[in-house]
mmCIF file of C-alpha atoms in Angstrom:
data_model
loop_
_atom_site.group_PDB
_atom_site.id
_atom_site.type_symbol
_atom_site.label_atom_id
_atom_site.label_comp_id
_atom_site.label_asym_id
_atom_site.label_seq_id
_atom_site.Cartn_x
_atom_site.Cartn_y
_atom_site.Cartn_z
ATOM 1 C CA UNK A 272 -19.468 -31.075 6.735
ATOM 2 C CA UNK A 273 -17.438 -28.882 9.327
ATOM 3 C CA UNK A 274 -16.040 -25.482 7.739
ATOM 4 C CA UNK A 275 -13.086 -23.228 8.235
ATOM 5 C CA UNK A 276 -13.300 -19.815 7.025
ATOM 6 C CA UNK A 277 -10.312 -17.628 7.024
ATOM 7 C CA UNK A 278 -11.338 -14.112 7.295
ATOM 8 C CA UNK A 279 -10.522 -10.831 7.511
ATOM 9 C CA UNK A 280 -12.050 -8.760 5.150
ATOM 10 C CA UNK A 281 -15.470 -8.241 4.456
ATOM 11 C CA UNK A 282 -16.145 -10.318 2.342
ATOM 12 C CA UNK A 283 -15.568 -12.892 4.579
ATOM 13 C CA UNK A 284 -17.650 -11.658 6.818
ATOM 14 C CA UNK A 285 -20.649 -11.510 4.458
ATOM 15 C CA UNK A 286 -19.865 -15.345 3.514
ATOM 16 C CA UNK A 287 -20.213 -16.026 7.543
ATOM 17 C CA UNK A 288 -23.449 -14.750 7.372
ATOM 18 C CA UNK A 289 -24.092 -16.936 4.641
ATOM 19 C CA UNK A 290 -23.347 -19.997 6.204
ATOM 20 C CA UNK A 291 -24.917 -19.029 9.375
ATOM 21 C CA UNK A 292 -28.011 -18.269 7.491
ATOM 22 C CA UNK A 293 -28.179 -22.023 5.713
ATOM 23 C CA UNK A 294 -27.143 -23.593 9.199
ATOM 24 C CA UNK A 295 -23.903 -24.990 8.097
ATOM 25 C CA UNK A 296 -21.323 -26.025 10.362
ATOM 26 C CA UNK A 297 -18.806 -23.461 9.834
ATOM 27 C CA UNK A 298 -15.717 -21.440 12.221
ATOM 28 C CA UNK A 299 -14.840 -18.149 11.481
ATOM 29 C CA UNK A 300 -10.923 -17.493 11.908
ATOM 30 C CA UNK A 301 -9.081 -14.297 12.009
ATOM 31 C CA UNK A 302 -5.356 -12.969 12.784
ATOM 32 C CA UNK A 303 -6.990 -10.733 15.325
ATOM 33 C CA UNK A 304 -5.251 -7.494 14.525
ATOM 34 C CA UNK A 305 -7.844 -5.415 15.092
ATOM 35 C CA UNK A 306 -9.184 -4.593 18.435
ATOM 36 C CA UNK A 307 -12.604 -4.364 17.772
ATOM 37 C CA UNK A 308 -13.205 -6.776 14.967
ATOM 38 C CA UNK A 309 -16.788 -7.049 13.452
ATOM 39 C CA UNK A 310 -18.868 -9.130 15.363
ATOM 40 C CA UNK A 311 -19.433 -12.777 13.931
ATOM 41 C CA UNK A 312 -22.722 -15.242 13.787
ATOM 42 C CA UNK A 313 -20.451 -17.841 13.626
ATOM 43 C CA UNK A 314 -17.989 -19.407 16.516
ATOM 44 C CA UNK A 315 -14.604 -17.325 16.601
ATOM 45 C CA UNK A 316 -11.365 -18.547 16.819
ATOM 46 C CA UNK A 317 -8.596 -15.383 16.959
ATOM 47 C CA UNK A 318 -4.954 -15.531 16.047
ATOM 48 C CA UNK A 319 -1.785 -17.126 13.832
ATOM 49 C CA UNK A 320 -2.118 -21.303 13.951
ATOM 50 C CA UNK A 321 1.853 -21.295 13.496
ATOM 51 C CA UNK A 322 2.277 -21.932 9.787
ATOM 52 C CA UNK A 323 1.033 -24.931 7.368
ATOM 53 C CA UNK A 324 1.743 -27.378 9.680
ATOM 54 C CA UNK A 325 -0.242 -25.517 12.419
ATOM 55 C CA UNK A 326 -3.059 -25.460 10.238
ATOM 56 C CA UNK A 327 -2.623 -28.729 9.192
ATOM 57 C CA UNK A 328 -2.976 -30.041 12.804
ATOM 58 C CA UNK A 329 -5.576 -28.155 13.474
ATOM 59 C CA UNK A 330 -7.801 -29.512 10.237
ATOM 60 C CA UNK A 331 -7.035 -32.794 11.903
ATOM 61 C CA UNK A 332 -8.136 -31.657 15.454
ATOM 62 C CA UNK A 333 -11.177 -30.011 14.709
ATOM 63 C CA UNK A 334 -12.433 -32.589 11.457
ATOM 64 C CA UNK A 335 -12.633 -29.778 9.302
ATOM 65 C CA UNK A 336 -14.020 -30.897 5.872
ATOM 66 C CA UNK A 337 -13.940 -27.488 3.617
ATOM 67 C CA UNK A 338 -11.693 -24.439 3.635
ATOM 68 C CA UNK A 339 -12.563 -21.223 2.267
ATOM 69 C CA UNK A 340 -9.785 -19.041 2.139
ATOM 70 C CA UNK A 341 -11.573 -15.457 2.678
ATOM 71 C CA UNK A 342 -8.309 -13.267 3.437
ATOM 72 C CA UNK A 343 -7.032 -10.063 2.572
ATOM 73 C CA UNK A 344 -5.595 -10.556 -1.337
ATOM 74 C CA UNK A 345 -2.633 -9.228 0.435
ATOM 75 C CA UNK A 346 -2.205 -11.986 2.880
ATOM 76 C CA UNK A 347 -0.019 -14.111 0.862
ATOM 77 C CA UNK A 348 1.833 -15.793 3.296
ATOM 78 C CA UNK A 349 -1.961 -17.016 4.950
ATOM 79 C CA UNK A 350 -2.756 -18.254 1.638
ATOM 80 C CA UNK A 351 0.263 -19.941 1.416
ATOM 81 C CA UNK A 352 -0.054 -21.649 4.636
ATOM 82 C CA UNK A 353 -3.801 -22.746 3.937
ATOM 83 C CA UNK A 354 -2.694 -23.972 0.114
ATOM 84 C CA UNK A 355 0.126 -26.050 1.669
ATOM 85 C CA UNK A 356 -2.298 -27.411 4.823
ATOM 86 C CA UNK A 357 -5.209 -28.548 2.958
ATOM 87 C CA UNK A 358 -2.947 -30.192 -0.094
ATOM 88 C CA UNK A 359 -1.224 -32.243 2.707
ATOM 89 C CA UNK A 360 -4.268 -33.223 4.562
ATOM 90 C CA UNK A 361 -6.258 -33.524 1.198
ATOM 91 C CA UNK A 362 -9.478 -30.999 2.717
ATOM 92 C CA UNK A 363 -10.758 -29.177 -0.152
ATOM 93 C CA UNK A 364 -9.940 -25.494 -0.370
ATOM 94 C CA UNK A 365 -11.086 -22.257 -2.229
ATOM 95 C CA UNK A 366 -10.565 -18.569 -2.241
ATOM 96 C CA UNK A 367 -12.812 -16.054 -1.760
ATOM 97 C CA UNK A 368 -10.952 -13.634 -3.884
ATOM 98 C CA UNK A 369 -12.087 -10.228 -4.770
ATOM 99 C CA UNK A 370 -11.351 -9.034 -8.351
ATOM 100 C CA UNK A 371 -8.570 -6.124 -8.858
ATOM 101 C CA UNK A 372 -9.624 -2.482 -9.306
ATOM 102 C CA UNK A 373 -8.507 -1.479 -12.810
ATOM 103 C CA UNK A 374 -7.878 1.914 -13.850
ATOM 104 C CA UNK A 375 -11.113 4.061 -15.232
ATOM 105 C CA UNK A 376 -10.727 6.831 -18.054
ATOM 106 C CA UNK A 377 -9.027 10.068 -15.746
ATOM 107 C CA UNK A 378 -7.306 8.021 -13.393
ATOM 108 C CA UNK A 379 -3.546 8.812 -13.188
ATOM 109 C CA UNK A 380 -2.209 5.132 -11.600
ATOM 110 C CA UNK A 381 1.564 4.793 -11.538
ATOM 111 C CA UNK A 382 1.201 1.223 -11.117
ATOM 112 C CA UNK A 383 4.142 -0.478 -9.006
ATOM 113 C CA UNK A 384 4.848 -4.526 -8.075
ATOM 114 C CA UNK A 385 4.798 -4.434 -4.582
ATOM 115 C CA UNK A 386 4.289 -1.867 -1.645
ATOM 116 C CA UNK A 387 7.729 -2.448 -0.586
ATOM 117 C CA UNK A 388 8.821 -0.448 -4.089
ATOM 118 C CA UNK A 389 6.628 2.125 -3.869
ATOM 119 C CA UNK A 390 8.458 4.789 -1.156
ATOM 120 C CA UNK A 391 11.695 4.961 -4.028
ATOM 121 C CA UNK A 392 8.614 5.550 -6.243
ATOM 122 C CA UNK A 393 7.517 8.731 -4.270
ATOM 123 C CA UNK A 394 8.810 12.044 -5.556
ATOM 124 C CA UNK A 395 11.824 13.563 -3.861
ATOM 125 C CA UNK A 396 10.544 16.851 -3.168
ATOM 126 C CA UNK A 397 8.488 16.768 0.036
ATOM 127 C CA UNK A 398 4.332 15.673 -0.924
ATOM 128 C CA UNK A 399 1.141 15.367 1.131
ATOM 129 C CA UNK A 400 0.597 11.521 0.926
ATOM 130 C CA UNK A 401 -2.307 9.531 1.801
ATOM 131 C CA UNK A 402 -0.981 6.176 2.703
ATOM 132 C CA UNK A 403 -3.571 4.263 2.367
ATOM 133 C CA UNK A 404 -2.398 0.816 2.753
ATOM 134 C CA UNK A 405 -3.088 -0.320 6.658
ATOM 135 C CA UNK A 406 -0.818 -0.193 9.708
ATOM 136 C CA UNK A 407 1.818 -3.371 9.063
ATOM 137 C CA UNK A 408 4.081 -1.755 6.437
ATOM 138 C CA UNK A 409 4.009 2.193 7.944
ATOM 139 C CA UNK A 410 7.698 1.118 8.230
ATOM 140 C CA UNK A 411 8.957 1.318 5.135
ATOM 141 C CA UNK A 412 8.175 5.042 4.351
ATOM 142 C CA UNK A 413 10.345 6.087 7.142
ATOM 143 C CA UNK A 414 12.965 5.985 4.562
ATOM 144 C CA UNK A 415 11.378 9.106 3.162
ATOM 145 C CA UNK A 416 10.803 10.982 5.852
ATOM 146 C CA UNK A 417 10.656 14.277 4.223
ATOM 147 C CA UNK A 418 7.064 13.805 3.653
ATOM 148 C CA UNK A 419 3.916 14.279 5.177
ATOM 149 C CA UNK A 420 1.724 11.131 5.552
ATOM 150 C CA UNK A 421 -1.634 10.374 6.422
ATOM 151 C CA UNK A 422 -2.791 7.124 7.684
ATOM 152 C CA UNK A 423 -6.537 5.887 7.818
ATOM 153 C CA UNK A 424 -6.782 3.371 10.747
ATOM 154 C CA UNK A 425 -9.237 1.314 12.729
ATOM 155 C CA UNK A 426 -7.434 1.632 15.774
ATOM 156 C CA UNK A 427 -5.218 4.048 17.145
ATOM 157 C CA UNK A 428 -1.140 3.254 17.198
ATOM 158 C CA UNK A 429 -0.654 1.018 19.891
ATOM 159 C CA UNK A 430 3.083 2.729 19.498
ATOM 160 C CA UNK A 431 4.826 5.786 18.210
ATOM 161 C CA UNK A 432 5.051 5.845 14.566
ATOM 162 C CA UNK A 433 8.463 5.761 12.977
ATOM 163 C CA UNK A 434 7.219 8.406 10.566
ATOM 164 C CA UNK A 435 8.561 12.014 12.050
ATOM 165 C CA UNK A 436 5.407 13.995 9.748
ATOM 166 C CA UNK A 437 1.791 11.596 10.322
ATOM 167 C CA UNK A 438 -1.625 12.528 10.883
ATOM 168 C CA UNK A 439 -3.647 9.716 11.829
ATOM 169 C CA UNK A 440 -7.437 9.064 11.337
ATOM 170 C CA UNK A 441 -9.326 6.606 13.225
ATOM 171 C CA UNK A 442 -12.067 5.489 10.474
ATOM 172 C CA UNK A 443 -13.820 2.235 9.782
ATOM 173 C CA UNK A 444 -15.254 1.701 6.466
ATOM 174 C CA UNK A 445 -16.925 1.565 4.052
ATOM 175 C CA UNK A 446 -16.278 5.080 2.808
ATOM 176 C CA UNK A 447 -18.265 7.393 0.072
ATOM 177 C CA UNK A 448 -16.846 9.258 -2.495
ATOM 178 C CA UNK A 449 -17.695 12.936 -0.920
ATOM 179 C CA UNK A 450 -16.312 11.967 2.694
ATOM 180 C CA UNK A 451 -12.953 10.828 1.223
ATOM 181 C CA UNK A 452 -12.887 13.926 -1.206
ATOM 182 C CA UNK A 453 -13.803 15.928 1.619
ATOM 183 C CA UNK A 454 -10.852 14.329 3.713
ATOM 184 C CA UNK A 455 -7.422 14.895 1.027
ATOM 185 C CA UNK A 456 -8.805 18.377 0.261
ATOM 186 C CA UNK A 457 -8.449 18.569 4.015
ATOM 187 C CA UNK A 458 -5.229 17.488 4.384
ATOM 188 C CA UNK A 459 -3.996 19.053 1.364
ATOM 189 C CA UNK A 460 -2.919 15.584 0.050
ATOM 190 C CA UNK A 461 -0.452 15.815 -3.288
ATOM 191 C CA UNK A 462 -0.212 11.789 -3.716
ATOM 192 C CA UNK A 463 -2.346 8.944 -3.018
ATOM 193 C CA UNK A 464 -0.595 5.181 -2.013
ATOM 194 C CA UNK A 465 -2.912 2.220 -1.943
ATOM 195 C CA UNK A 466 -2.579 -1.339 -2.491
ATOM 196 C CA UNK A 467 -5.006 -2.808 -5.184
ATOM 197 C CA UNK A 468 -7.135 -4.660 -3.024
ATOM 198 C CA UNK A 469 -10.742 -4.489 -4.632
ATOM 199 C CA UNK A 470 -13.849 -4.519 -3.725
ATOM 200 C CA UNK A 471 -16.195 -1.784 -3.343
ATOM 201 C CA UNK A 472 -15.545 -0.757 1.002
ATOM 202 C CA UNK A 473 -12.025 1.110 -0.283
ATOM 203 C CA UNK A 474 -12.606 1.915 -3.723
ATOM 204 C CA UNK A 475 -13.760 5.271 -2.499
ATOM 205 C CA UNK A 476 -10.284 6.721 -2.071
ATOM 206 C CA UNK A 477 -9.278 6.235 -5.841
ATOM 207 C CA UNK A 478 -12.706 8.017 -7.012
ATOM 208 C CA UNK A 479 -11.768 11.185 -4.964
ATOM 209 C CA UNK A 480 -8.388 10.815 -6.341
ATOM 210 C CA UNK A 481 -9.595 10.769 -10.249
ATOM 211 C CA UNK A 482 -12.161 13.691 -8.957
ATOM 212 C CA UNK A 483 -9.122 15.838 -7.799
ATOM 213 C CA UNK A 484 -7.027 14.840 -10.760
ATOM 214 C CA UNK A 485 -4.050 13.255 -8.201
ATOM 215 C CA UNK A 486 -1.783 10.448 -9.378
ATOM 216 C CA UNK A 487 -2.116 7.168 -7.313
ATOM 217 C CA UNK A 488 0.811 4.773 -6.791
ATOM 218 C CA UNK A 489 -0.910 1.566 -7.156
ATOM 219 C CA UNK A 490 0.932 -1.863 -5.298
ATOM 220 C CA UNK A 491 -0.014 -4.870 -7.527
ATOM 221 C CA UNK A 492 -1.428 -7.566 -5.799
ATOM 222 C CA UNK A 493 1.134 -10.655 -4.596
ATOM 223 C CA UNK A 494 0.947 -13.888 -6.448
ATOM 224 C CA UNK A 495 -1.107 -16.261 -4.965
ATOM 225 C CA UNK A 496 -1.115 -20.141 -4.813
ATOM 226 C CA UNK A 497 -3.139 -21.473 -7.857
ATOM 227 C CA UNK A 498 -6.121 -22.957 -5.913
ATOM 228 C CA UNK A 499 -10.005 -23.129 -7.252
ATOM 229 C CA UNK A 500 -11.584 -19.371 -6.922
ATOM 230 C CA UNK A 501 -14.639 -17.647 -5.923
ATOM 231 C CA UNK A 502 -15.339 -14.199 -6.764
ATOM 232 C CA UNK A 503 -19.009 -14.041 -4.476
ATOM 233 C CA UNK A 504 -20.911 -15.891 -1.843
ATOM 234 C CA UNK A 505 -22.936 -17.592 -4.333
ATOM 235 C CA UNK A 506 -20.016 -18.896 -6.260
ATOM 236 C CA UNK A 507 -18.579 -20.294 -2.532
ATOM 237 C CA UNK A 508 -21.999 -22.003 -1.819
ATOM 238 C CA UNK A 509 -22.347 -23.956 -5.121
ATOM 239 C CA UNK A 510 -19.091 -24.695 -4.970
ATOM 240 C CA UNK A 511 -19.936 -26.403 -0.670
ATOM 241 C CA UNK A 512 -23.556 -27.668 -2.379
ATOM 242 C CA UNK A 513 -21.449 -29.831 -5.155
ATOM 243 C CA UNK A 514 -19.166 -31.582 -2.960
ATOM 244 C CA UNK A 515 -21.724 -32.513 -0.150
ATOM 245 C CA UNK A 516 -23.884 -33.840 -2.842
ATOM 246 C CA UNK A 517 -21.013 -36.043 -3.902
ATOM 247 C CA UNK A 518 -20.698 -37.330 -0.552
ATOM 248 C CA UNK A 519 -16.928 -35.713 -0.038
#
């Protein structure tokens, strides 16, 4: 058995540790986005392997028997790729997927399809927005530029924003409740933007937002290719501990 796990979040990096923990032959694979990326027990391979064929190829290359799909539940287009690769090349495959937040009694969630519809979703009168939703898609809010935004980042802009009103907070998670109360009371923030992601390392945010009574402009999640899923580490392992026991 030789594994690739697709990572980028934390669970994935939990289910590294699992695998380095049971002594399984595993590779841990990220975009490499971030310039200081958690450190891994597991060998590292960083960056893009050029779309389903890439991957493909490489499952050839490297005799990789098992893929677990631990990406971002935004990364559609990785999921896509890694669907499409292991079909072709018939390696099993499943998803380490975290469930969805869903709304609690007090939340105020506008909830919206896709981050690219939420900045026609933002009020027209100039707001304090905490836009909480990463680095990649800071682009599309520069068609509302009469607002003020904060962004949350791991590492600082590696160029200007194309936002004329940002302040920008270099933060790695997970966060508590208090610190991210603390933080929009700071900033004075009117609206909060977030993708629903899950998991517990971000939920933070949407607690302080309930707390302070603000309305949160929810992105719902991408559709995903309809592949076996995990929702933990255990669920993963059984899942490695069946098919090696059938000899696959």
């Amino acid at each position: 058995m030789r594994i690739l796990l697709l990572g980028g979040t934390t669970e994935a990096s939990m289910m590294a540790r699992r695998l380095a923990t049971t002594g399984l032959d595993a590779v841990f694979s990220y975009a490499g986005r971030t310039d200081a990326p958690v450190a891994q027990p597991l060998p590292v391979r960083v960056g893009g392997f050029g779309g389903a064929g890439g991957l493909g190829a490489y499952l050839h290359r490297e005799k990789i028997t098992h893929v677990i799909d631990a990406t971002h539940p935004f990364a559609a287009r990785m999921s896509q790729n890694a669907s499409n690769a292991c079909a072709a090349a018939q390696v099993p495959l499943i998803r380490l997927e975290r469930p969805a937040w869903e709304p609690s009694d007090g939340d105020i969630w506008q909830l919206v399809p896709s981050v690219e519809a939420i900045p026609n979703t933002l009020p027209n009168a100039p707001a304090r927005v905490f836009l909480a939703i990463g680095k990649q898609q800071v682009g599309l809010f520069a068609a509302r530029p009469q607002h003020h935004y904060l962004l949350r980042l791991v590492d600082p802009p590696a160029a200007p924003l194309p936002l004329p009103h940002t302040t920008v907070v270099i933060a790695r998670g997970p966060f508590d409740i208090a610190g991210d109360t603390a933080l929009m009371q700071e900033h004075r923030i009117t609206h909060v933007v977030a993708k629903n992601s899950g998991g517990s390392g971000a939920r933070a945010k949407l607690d302080a937002a309930r707390a302070l009574g603000l309305p949160v402009l929810m992105a719902d999640r991408p559709k995903l290719p309809e592949d076996r899923v995990a929702r933990n580490a255990d669920e993963v392992m059984r899942w490695l501990g069946h098919d090696a026991d059938r000899g696959v």
